[in-house]
Short mmCIF file of C-alpha atoms and ligand atoms in Angstrom, two decimals:
data_model
loop_
_atom_site.label_atom_id
_atom_site.label_comp_id
_atom_site.label_asym_id
_atom_site.label_seq_id
_atom_site.Cartn_x
_atom_site.Cartn_y
_atom_site.Cartn_z
CA MET A 3 20.11 -20.62 30.19
CA LYS A 4 17.37 -18.29 31.50
CA LYS A 5 13.82 -19.60 31.33
CA ALA A 6 10.66 -17.73 30.34
CA LEU A 7 7.10 -18.86 30.94
CA VAL A 8 4.25 -17.44 28.86
CA ILE A 9 0.94 -17.98 30.68
CA GLY A 10 -2.04 -17.88 28.32
CA ALA A 11 -0.03 -18.38 25.12
CA ALA A 12 -2.88 -19.70 22.95
CA GLY A 13 -4.42 -16.27 22.45
CA PHE A 14 -3.64 -13.62 19.87
CA VAL A 15 -0.44 -12.34 21.48
CA GLY A 16 1.21 -15.58 22.63
CA SER A 17 2.83 -16.79 19.39
CA TYR A 18 4.10 -13.34 18.49
CA LEU A 19 5.61 -13.00 21.96
CA ILE A 20 7.33 -16.38 21.82
CA ASP A 21 8.73 -15.55 18.37
CA ARG A 22 10.19 -12.33 19.78
CA ILE A 23 11.67 -13.99 22.87
CA GLN A 24 13.27 -16.68 20.73
CA ALA A 25 14.64 -14.12 18.28
CA ASP A 26 15.97 -11.60 20.78
CA CYS A 27 16.72 -13.32 24.06
CA GLY A 28 17.84 -16.91 23.63
CA TRP A 29 15.77 -17.86 26.69
CA GLN A 30 14.20 -21.30 26.96
CA VAL A 31 10.44 -20.85 26.58
CA ASP A 32 7.63 -22.78 28.26
CA ALA A 33 4.02 -21.84 27.58
CA THR A 34 0.59 -22.63 28.97
CA LYS A 35 -2.78 -23.01 27.32
CA MET A 36 -6.24 -24.03 28.45
CA ALA A 37 -6.95 -27.77 28.20
CA GLY A 38 -9.45 -27.25 25.37
CA GLU A 39 -7.19 -25.01 23.27
CA ASN A 40 -5.00 -26.03 20.36
CA PHE A 41 -1.57 -24.53 20.60
CA SER A 42 1.94 -25.53 19.69
CA HIS A 43 5.05 -23.53 18.93
CA ARG A 44 8.46 -24.53 17.63
CA GLY A 45 10.99 -25.04 20.41
CA THR A 46 8.39 -24.51 23.15
CA ALA A 47 7.06 -26.96 25.73
CA VAL A 48 3.33 -26.38 26.19
CA TRP A 49 1.46 -27.17 29.41
CA ASP A 50 -2.26 -27.19 30.13
CA LEU A 51 -3.12 -24.71 32.86
CA ASP A 52 -6.33 -23.12 34.11
CA ILE A 53 -5.25 -20.19 36.27
CA LEU A 54 -8.44 -20.57 38.29
CA ASP A 55 -6.93 -23.78 39.69
CA ARG A 56 -4.68 -22.35 42.39
CA GLY A 57 -3.01 -25.69 43.14
CA ALA A 58 -2.20 -26.31 39.50
CA VAL A 59 -0.60 -22.88 39.12
CA THR A 60 1.60 -23.46 42.17
CA GLU A 61 2.55 -26.95 41.03
CA LEU A 62 3.57 -25.78 37.55
CA LEU A 63 5.67 -22.88 38.80
CA ASP A 64 7.40 -25.15 41.34
CA LYS A 65 8.20 -27.55 38.56
CA LEU A 66 9.34 -25.10 35.85
CA ARG A 67 11.03 -22.47 38.06
CA PRO A 68 11.00 -19.76 35.35
CA ASP A 69 13.10 -16.60 35.59
CA TYR A 70 10.62 -14.53 33.58
CA ILE A 71 6.82 -14.87 33.61
CA PHE A 72 4.68 -13.14 31.00
CA HIS A 73 1.10 -13.24 32.30
CA LEU A 74 -1.13 -13.00 29.22
CA ALA A 75 -3.99 -15.25 30.38
CA ALA A 76 -7.16 -13.22 30.58
CA GLN A 77 -10.78 -12.84 29.63
CA SER A 78 -9.72 -10.11 27.24
CA SER A 79 -12.92 -9.00 25.56
CA VAL A 80 -14.74 -5.87 26.70
CA ALA A 81 -17.89 -7.03 24.91
CA LEU A 82 -17.84 -10.41 26.67
CA SER A 83 -17.24 -8.77 30.04
CA TRP A 84 -20.75 -7.28 29.88
CA LYS A 85 -22.20 -10.73 29.26
CA GLU A 86 -19.91 -12.76 31.53
CA PRO A 87 -19.04 -10.56 34.52
CA ASP A 88 -18.34 -13.51 36.87
CA LEU A 89 -15.92 -15.13 34.45
CA THR A 90 -14.16 -11.83 33.78
CA VAL A 91 -13.68 -11.07 37.46
CA ASP A 92 -12.62 -14.64 38.21
CA VAL A 93 -10.01 -15.00 35.47
CA ASN A 94 -8.59 -11.49 35.50
CA ILE A 95 -8.49 -10.91 39.25
CA ARG A 96 -8.60 -14.25 41.05
CA GLY A 97 -6.50 -15.93 38.33
CA THR A 98 -3.83 -13.21 38.59
CA LEU A 99 -3.85 -13.56 42.36
CA HIS A 100 -3.18 -17.27 41.97
CA VAL A 101 -0.19 -16.56 39.74
CA LEU A 102 1.24 -13.93 42.09
CA ASP A 103 0.69 -16.04 45.20
CA ALA A 104 2.41 -18.98 43.52
CA VAL A 105 5.35 -16.71 42.64
CA ARG A 106 5.44 -15.39 46.20
CA GLY A 107 5.74 -18.95 47.51
CA LEU A 108 8.87 -19.69 45.46
CA ASP A 109 12.30 -19.66 47.13
CA TYR A 110 13.64 -17.25 44.50
CA LYS A 111 12.32 -14.10 42.79
CA PRO A 112 11.27 -14.44 39.17
CA ARG A 113 10.30 -11.31 37.29
CA VAL A 114 6.61 -11.05 36.35
CA LEU A 115 5.11 -8.90 33.59
CA LEU A 116 1.41 -8.20 34.15
CA ILE A 117 -0.48 -7.21 31.03
CA GLY A 118 -3.08 -4.52 31.68
CA SER A 119 -5.07 -2.36 29.33
CA CYS A 120 -5.66 1.22 28.24
CA GLU A 121 -9.29 0.52 29.11
CA GLU A 122 -8.25 1.06 32.74
CA TYR A 123 -8.07 4.81 32.07
CA GLY A 124 -11.69 4.72 30.99
CA ARG A 125 -13.49 8.03 30.70
CA VAL A 126 -10.48 10.08 29.77
CA ARG A 127 -11.03 13.86 29.74
CA PRO A 128 -9.88 15.85 26.69
CA GLU A 129 -7.21 17.69 28.71
CA GLU A 130 -5.75 14.33 29.85
CA VAL A 131 -4.92 13.16 26.30
CA PRO A 132 -2.34 11.75 25.65
CA VAL A 133 -2.82 9.64 28.75
CA SER A 134 0.16 9.20 31.05
CA GLU A 135 0.48 6.44 33.61
CA GLU A 136 -0.37 8.91 36.40
CA THR A 137 -3.83 9.70 35.01
CA LEU A 138 -6.74 8.96 37.34
CA LEU A 139 -8.32 5.61 36.44
CA ARG A 140 -12.03 5.89 35.65
CA PRO A 141 -12.84 2.45 34.20
CA GLY A 142 -15.94 2.43 32.00
CA ASN A 143 -16.59 -1.31 31.81
CA LEU A 144 -16.09 -4.46 33.79
CA TYR A 145 -13.06 -5.68 31.85
CA ALA A 146 -11.38 -2.35 32.61
CA VAL A 147 -12.21 -2.65 36.30
CA THR A 148 -10.60 -6.09 36.48
CA LYS A 149 -7.43 -4.92 34.73
CA ALA A 150 -7.18 -1.87 37.00
CA CYS A 151 -7.56 -4.21 39.95
CA GLN A 152 -4.85 -6.53 38.57
CA ASN A 153 -2.52 -3.54 38.27
CA MET A 154 -3.20 -2.47 41.86
CA ILE A 155 -2.67 -5.99 43.18
CA GLY A 156 0.63 -6.11 41.29
CA LYS A 157 1.73 -2.84 42.88
CA ILE A 158 0.71 -3.99 46.37
CA TYR A 159 2.59 -7.29 45.98
CA ALA A 160 5.68 -5.53 44.61
CA ASP A 161 5.73 -3.06 47.52
CA ALA A 162 4.56 -5.30 50.37
CA TYR A 163 6.48 -8.45 49.47
CA GLY A 164 9.38 -7.01 47.48
CA MET A 165 8.29 -8.97 44.42
CA ASP A 166 9.77 -8.22 41.01
CA ILE A 167 6.57 -7.24 39.19
CA VAL A 168 6.37 -4.88 36.23
CA SER A 169 2.99 -3.87 34.80
CA VAL A 170 1.98 -2.59 31.42
CA ARG A 171 -1.14 -0.90 30.13
CA SER A 172 -1.39 -1.97 26.52
CA PHE A 173 -3.35 0.13 24.11
CA ASN A 174 -5.17 -1.60 21.23
CA HIS A 175 -2.95 -4.09 19.47
CA VAL A 176 -3.78 -5.46 16.06
CA GLY A 177 -2.49 -7.81 13.40
CA PRO A 178 -3.07 -11.04 11.51
CA ASN A 179 -4.66 -13.86 13.50
CA GLN A 180 -6.59 -11.68 15.95
CA THR A 181 -10.09 -12.89 16.76
CA PRO A 182 -12.82 -10.87 15.01
CA VAL A 183 -14.27 -9.86 18.37
CA PHE A 184 -11.87 -6.93 17.91
CA VAL A 185 -12.61 -4.14 15.48
CA VAL A 186 -9.81 -4.30 12.88
CA ALA A 187 -10.07 -8.07 12.55
CA ASP A 188 -13.86 -7.81 12.40
CA PHE A 189 -13.81 -5.24 9.57
CA CYS A 190 -11.11 -7.12 7.63
CA ARG A 191 -13.01 -10.38 7.91
CA GLN A 192 -16.23 -8.75 6.72
CA ALA A 193 -14.41 -7.15 3.77
CA ALA A 194 -12.80 -10.48 2.82
CA GLU A 195 -16.15 -12.28 3.07
CA ILE A 196 -17.79 -9.64 0.86
CA GLU A 197 -14.98 -9.95 -1.72
CA ALA A 198 -15.43 -13.71 -1.73
CA GLY A 199 -19.17 -13.32 -2.25
CA ARG A 200 -19.88 -14.94 1.09
CA ARG A 201 -21.97 -12.09 2.44
CA GLU A 202 -24.00 -9.21 1.07
CA PRO A 203 -21.87 -6.10 0.36
CA VAL A 204 -22.71 -4.40 3.65
CA MET A 205 -20.17 -3.76 6.39
CA ARG A 206 -21.84 -3.80 9.81
CA VAL A 207 -20.16 -1.46 12.24
CA GLY A 208 -20.51 -0.04 15.76
CA ASN A 209 -19.41 3.38 16.98
CA LEU A 210 -17.16 4.88 14.29
CA SER A 211 -16.26 8.14 16.00
CA ALA A 212 -14.29 6.58 18.88
CA ARG A 213 -10.55 7.25 18.56
CA ARG A 214 -8.14 4.58 19.74
CA ASP A 215 -4.38 4.08 19.79
CA PHE A 216 -3.58 1.05 17.57
CA THR A 217 -0.18 -0.65 17.49
CA ASP A 218 0.97 -3.69 15.55
CA VAL A 219 1.10 -6.71 17.86
CA ARG A 220 4.72 -7.34 16.79
CA ASP A 221 5.74 -3.91 18.08
CA VAL A 222 3.75 -4.54 21.26
CA VAL A 223 5.52 -7.80 22.10
CA ARG A 224 8.88 -6.14 21.43
CA ALA A 225 7.95 -3.65 24.15
CA TYR A 226 7.02 -6.53 26.50
CA VAL A 227 10.42 -8.16 26.06
CA LEU A 228 12.25 -4.85 26.53
CA LEU A 229 10.25 -4.12 29.68
CA MET A 230 10.94 -7.59 31.01
CA GLU A 231 14.64 -6.77 30.61
CA HIS A 232 14.70 -3.09 31.59
CA GLY A 233 11.46 -2.18 33.43
CA GLN A 234 11.48 -1.07 37.07
CA ALA A 235 9.79 -3.33 39.62
CA GLY A 236 6.51 -1.86 40.93
CA GLU A 237 6.17 0.46 37.92
CA THR A 238 3.53 0.62 35.19
CA TYR A 239 4.29 1.46 31.56
CA ASN A 240 1.93 2.43 28.76
CA VAL A 241 2.48 0.45 25.56
CA GLY A 242 0.96 2.14 22.52
CA SER A 243 1.81 4.09 19.41
CA GLY A 244 1.10 7.53 20.91
CA GLU A 245 -1.31 8.37 18.09
CA ALA A 246 -5.09 7.87 18.26
CA VAL A 247 -6.98 7.10 15.06
CA ALA A 248 -10.77 7.20 14.54
CA ILE A 249 -12.40 3.83 13.90
CA ALA A 250 -13.94 5.54 10.84
CA GLU A 251 -10.43 6.10 9.41
CA ILE A 252 -9.60 2.43 9.84
CA LEU A 253 -12.83 1.44 8.16
CA GLU A 254 -12.14 3.83 5.32
CA LYS A 255 -8.67 2.33 4.83
CA ILE A 256 -10.02 -1.22 4.77
CA VAL A 257 -12.79 -0.31 2.35
CA SER A 258 -10.29 1.48 0.09
CA LEU A 259 -8.05 -1.60 0.07
CA SER A 260 -10.96 -3.80 -0.89
CA ALA A 261 -11.83 -4.80 -4.41
CA ALA A 262 -15.54 -4.90 -3.58
CA GLU A 263 -18.26 -2.21 -3.47
CA ILE A 264 -19.02 -1.99 0.25
CA ARG A 265 -21.87 -0.17 1.96
CA VAL A 266 -21.57 0.68 5.66
CA GLU A 267 -24.42 0.19 8.14
CA VAL A 268 -24.53 0.67 11.89
CA ASP A 269 -25.43 -2.55 13.69
CA PRO A 270 -26.99 -1.70 17.08
CA ALA A 271 -25.66 -5.01 18.45
CA LYS A 272 -22.11 -3.69 17.94
CA LEU A 273 -22.68 -0.49 19.92
CA ARG A 274 -21.26 -0.90 23.42
CA PRO A 275 -23.31 0.20 26.45
CA ILE A 276 -20.64 2.79 27.34
CA ASP A 277 -18.09 4.06 24.87
CA ILE A 278 -15.23 6.45 25.46
CA PRO A 279 -14.46 9.05 22.79
CA VAL A 280 -10.61 9.19 22.79
CA ILE A 281 -7.89 7.03 24.26
CA GLU A 282 -4.29 7.83 23.24
CA ALA A 283 -1.08 6.80 24.97
CA ASP A 284 1.65 8.98 26.38
CA VAL A 285 4.58 6.62 25.82
CA ALA A 286 7.36 8.87 27.17
CA LYS A 287 7.97 6.56 30.14
CA LEU A 288 8.34 3.49 27.90
CA LYS A 289 10.67 5.34 25.54
CA ALA A 290 12.79 6.66 28.41
CA CYS A 291 13.01 3.19 29.96
CA CYS A 292 14.06 1.18 26.94
CA GLY A 293 14.11 3.32 23.79
CA TRP A 294 11.09 1.55 22.26
CA LYS A 295 9.28 3.12 19.36
CA ARG A 296 6.75 1.85 16.86
CA GLU A 297 8.37 0.31 13.77
CA ILE A 298 5.38 -1.01 11.81
CA PRO A 299 3.01 1.64 10.37
CA LEU A 300 -0.72 1.07 10.93
CA GLU A 301 -1.32 0.95 7.20
CA THR A 302 1.00 -2.06 6.91
CA THR A 303 -0.78 -3.83 9.74
CA ILE A 304 -4.20 -3.22 8.18
CA ARG A 305 -3.00 -4.43 4.78
CA GLU A 306 -1.50 -7.59 6.28
CA THR A 307 -4.58 -8.25 8.39
CA LEU A 308 -6.83 -7.95 5.35
CA GLU A 309 -4.53 -10.30 3.41
CA TYR A 310 -4.67 -12.75 6.31
CA TRP A 311 -8.48 -12.78 6.22
CA ARG A 312 -8.53 -13.15 2.44
CA ARG A 313 -6.30 -16.21 2.74
CA ARG A 314 -8.32 -17.61 5.59
CA ILE A 315 -11.68 -17.17 3.86
CA ALA A 316 -10.24 -18.65 0.66
CA GLU A 317 -8.93 -21.65 2.61
CA GLU A 318 -12.31 -22.13 4.28
CA SER A 319 -14.11 -22.05 0.94
CA GLY A 320 -11.33 -23.81 -0.98
CA SER A 321 -11.00 -20.94 -3.48
CA ASP A 322 -8.17 -18.77 -4.81
CA PRO A 323 -8.05 -15.30 -3.12
CA SER A 324 -6.40 -13.66 -6.16
CA ARG A 325 -9.65 -14.09 -8.12
CA SER A 326 -11.41 -11.52 -5.93
CA ASP A 327 -8.55 -9.00 -6.12
CA PRO A 328 -6.46 -9.39 -9.26
CA SER A 329 -4.38 -6.32 -8.40
CA GLY A 330 -3.00 -7.98 -5.26
CA SER A 331 -4.17 -5.94 -2.33
CA VAL A 332 -5.19 -2.43 -3.31
CA GLY A 333 -8.81 -2.06 -4.33
CA LYS A 334 -10.55 0.44 -6.52
CA ASN A 335 -13.64 1.51 -4.65
CA ALA A 336 -12.68 3.85 -1.88
CA LEU A 337 -15.74 5.02 0.03
CA ILE A 338 -16.09 7.82 2.54
CA CYS A 339 -17.19 5.79 5.52
CA GLY A 340 -19.43 8.31 7.24
CA LYS A 341 -21.43 8.76 4.03
CA ASN A 342 -23.60 5.69 4.12
CA VAL A 343 -23.92 5.40 7.88
O1 A2R B 73 -10.58 -17.47 26.57
P1 A2R B 73 -9.74 -18.40 25.74
O2 A2R B 73 -10.20 -19.83 25.73
O3 A2R B 73 -9.43 -17.85 24.37
O4 A2R B 73 -8.33 -18.50 26.49
C1 A2R B 73 -7.60 -17.34 26.79
C2 A2R B 73 -6.73 -17.59 27.99
N1 A2R B 73 -7.51 -17.79 29.20
C3 A2R B 73 -7.06 -18.51 30.24
N2 A2R B 73 -5.88 -19.14 30.46
C4 A2R B 73 -5.73 -19.81 31.62
N3 A2R B 73 -6.67 -19.89 32.56
C5 A2R B 73 -7.88 -19.29 32.38
N4 A2R B 73 -8.82 -19.42 33.32
C6 A2R B 73 -8.12 -18.56 31.18
N5 A2R B 73 -9.17 -17.87 30.66
C7 A2R B 73 -8.78 -17.40 29.46
O5 A2R B 73 -5.87 -16.48 27.97
C8 A2R B 73 -6.57 -16.99 25.75
O6 A2R B 73 -5.96 -18.13 25.21
C9 A2R B 73 -5.55 -16.20 26.60
C10 A2R B 73 -5.68 -14.69 26.33
O7 A2R B 73 -5.63 -14.50 24.96
P2 A2R B 73 -6.54 -13.42 24.18
O8 A2R B 73 -7.88 -13.38 24.76
O9 A2R B 73 -6.40 -13.71 22.73
O10 A2R B 73 -5.81 -12.10 24.57
P3 A2R B 73 -4.52 -11.50 23.86
O11 A2R B 73 -4.97 -10.64 22.74
O12 A2R B 73 -3.53 -12.58 23.60
O13 A2R B 73 -4.03 -10.54 24.98
C11 A2R B 73 -3.22 -11.01 26.03
C12 A2R B 73 -3.26 -10.00 27.15
C13 A2R B 73 -4.55 -10.06 27.93
O14 A2R B 73 -4.19 -9.85 29.28
C14 A2R B 73 -5.36 -8.90 27.43
O15 A2R B 73 -6.30 -8.45 28.38
C15 A2R B 73 -4.27 -7.87 27.17
O16 A2R B 73 -3.17 -8.65 26.68
O17 A2R B 73 -4.67 -6.94 26.22
#
């Protein structure tokens, strides 16, 4: 039986990815987490691993000898990268180097999938949208720089050492269980807290005009598995829906799904030092490689994410979520988001 290793499985994507691998591939799955993290998954052996510990990475790979390595471990927040530049550079660049060097030292050639980001494209010009993999990288923040660097290291290792490395640039992925550092989860949590009476009826938002390409995390991990099976070594593939949506539209959808009266206010703390107006994926290369296309509409993802936060807030406060929205999920008070900003 083939063996897959998911490095950094305790984050948002890990469980979804393992579910997909188990459903589609029949591979044995091992996973790693940080020592302080709580993570378990049915049918999966979980190992503690800090990718900054070069020796530990080598030791684990020698022991497990996986055929497929999904490298998810990262400092994945743009916002945190402004506050913790050392950590971001260390984990995303040095940590990746440790993984690739450990793979290089093996006496066989596992396939590695490196997970990059649309942020690598950075200050995309209007004529470059939708963004293909060949677009010049102009990273606009430190997280983006580290992911661009990871991608380049992957390419160098694939070419120089003949390693079997495939890279992706993932556009925004969303869904239940994402940390509210990210925008859809943040808005859904705020809406659920307002419905539950746990905060004043004001949604605090950052830059609403930015347009981003959002894909359900379950569609994203399906692309990862397909690329692991069919991607070309040394190549990079965009993973996204191919359709950018304004943050304002997402906010409007969430507010319209909410049972509560919600006012919208800009919170200066949520405005990033540099923001980029539009990022949208050209996914022709991904489609040509493995026939992937989005299956879950954004509206479904938003609805499920809001439901997730309602359940979570209700669990935290020991109350029944149906009391705040007797109709189920669709609310009555749609609000034009720009209006109150
Ligand atoms: O930062 P934590 O404690 O949440 O842990 C994250 C973990 N991680 C590490 N793992 C091993 N050694 C390290 N030195 C280290 N530092 C952080 O990687 C977290 O459990 C995992 C990444 O999960 P998330 O931050 O939730 O990212 P997500 O959404 O699962 O995305 C996975 C990949 C990343 O490469 C993103 O940059 C890309 O997809 O969008």
